[in-house]
Amino acid sequence: MKLFSSVHDVTDIKQFVQDALDLKAAPHAHAELGRNKTLGLVFMNPSLRTRLSTQKAALNLGMTVIVMNMDKEGWALETQDGMIMNGTTVEHIREAAAVMGQYCDILGLRSFPKLQNKEEDYSEDFFNKFVKYCGVPVVSLESATRHPLQSFTDLITIRETWKGNGKPKVVLAWGPHVKALPQAVPNSFAEWMSKAQEEGLVDFTIAHPEGYELDGQFTQGAEIVHDLDAALHGADYVYVKNWSSYQDYGKVLPVSGNWMLDNQKLKQTNNAGVMHCLPVRRDLELAAEVLDGPNSLVIQEAGNRLWAAQAVLKKMLS
Ligand code: AN0
Ligand code: CP
């Protein structure tokens, strides 16, 4: 594997989940695989889970890790070609990425969308140029439109915890927020769950207010409803996440009704496990009583980020 940027980079998701669970059972079974290899993690945006879980995953494989907080400590990067660089940008991504590739065997990159220009964000220009110019294998640590390590983790967590017969009903439920957030997490979750549905592993529904439709390329095969209560009925997993509008790009639109999952709403489910990628705003996006209650899977889910990252790095090193 030379690139991990979406579900399309994985040939067998069921087997990949099993690989991650095998690593969870024996974290140090491949402690020599990454000896004398260096992982570089490049952050254009903040992170807690992605940074620490990917570092730990690399350490478990015997790798050395170096981290660059490019947004705070790096030079301002230019991405456009053919520019006379007489403005605020100091170096071009052509040189910066190529140089980082000189020091690392594998690179990870976090590059959020700016949420100003849909075409620019959805072209994944920054991420793709980084991949092109660095010259080494790249792991997405969340790009403008996807967060594959998170979605892989989410599938691992569902497969690990599902004890019922048949397929679980999985609901992606939009939650309220005061800030405009990327569509990357829901896009990616939808893409992985649609694939899992194709393979008979889950039934997948998306619930969001009108105006919050995601780009159709990610939601193919999903049932999409605008009534949260109807979606929650019989749900085995509820995956809560806010996102800003894709159509009215990057906007926070007014919504009617209550879209925050609380214990009252949770009663309509099949005693569902509640998931969220974190960070979460309590009592805004998701009720504190749910986060603190017995149905919350969020800490186990965050813990599983380690095994997702380790499975990806192991595949790249092998
Ligand atoms: C980011 C997002 O929604 O994409 C990162 C989530 C992992 N969240 C925030 O900016 C709060
Ligand atoms: N879920 C997730 O990616 O968290 P961080 O933004 O803290 O890395």
CSV table of C-alpha atoms and ligand atoms in Angstrom, one decimal, residues 46-47 49-50 110 112-113 141-144 147 150 177 179-186 241-243 276-281 285 305, ligand 1:
chain,number,residue,atom,x,y,z
A,46,PRO,CA,-4.8,20.8,15.3
A,47,SER,CA,-5.2,17.2,16.5
A,49,ARG,CA,-6.3,11.6,18.7
A,50,THR,CA,-4.8,11.4,15.2
A,110,ARG,CA,-3.6,16.6,7.9
A,112,PHE,CA,-8.5,20.5,6.5
A,113,PRO,CA,-10.7,22.3,3.9
A,141,LEU,CA,-4.6,12.2,8.7
A,142,GLU,CA,-7.9,13.9,7.5
A,143,SER,CA,-7.9,15.8,4.2
A,144,ALA,CA,-10.4,18.3,2.8
A,147,HIS,CA,-10.9,11.1,7.2
A,150,GLN,CA,-11.4,7.6,11.5
A,177,HIS,CA,-22.9,23.0,16.2
A,179,LYS,CA,-19.1,26.6,14.0
A,180,ALA,CA,-18.8,25.6,10.4
A,181,LEU,CA,-17.2,22.1,10.4
A,182,PRO,CA,-15.9,20.1,7.4
A,183,GLN,CA,-17.9,17.4,5.7
A,184,ALA,CA,-14.8,15.1,5.8
A,185,VAL,CA,-15.8,12.9,8.7
A,186,PRO,CA,-19.4,12.3,7.5
A,241,LYS,CA,-21.5,14.3,13.8
A,242,ASN,CA,-22.0,17.9,12.8
A,243,TRP,CA,-21.1,19.2,9.4
A,276,HIS,CA,-18.6,10.2,17.8
A,277,CYS,CA,-15.1,10.8,16.3
A,278,LEU,CA,-14.3,13.5,19.0
A,279,PRO,CA,-13.7,16.3,19.8
A,280,VAL,CA,-17.4,16.8,20.8
A,281,ARG,CA,-19.1,19.8,22.3
A,285,GLU,CA,-23.8,18.4,19.5
A,305,ARG,CA,-7.7,4.7,16.3
B,1,AN0,C1,-12.9,18.4,12.8
B,1,AN0,C2,-13.9,18.0,11.8
B,1,AN0,O1,-15.1,18.0,12.0
B,1,AN0,O2,-13.5,17.6,10.7
B,1,AN0,C3,-12.0,17.2,13.2
B,1,AN0,C4,-12.7,16.0,13.6
B,1,AN0,C5,-11.8,14.8,13.8
B,1,AN0,N1,-13.6,18.8,14.0
B,1,AN0,C6,-13.6,20.1,14.5
B,1,AN0,O3,-13.0,20.9,13.8
B,1,AN0,C7,-14.2,20.3,15.8
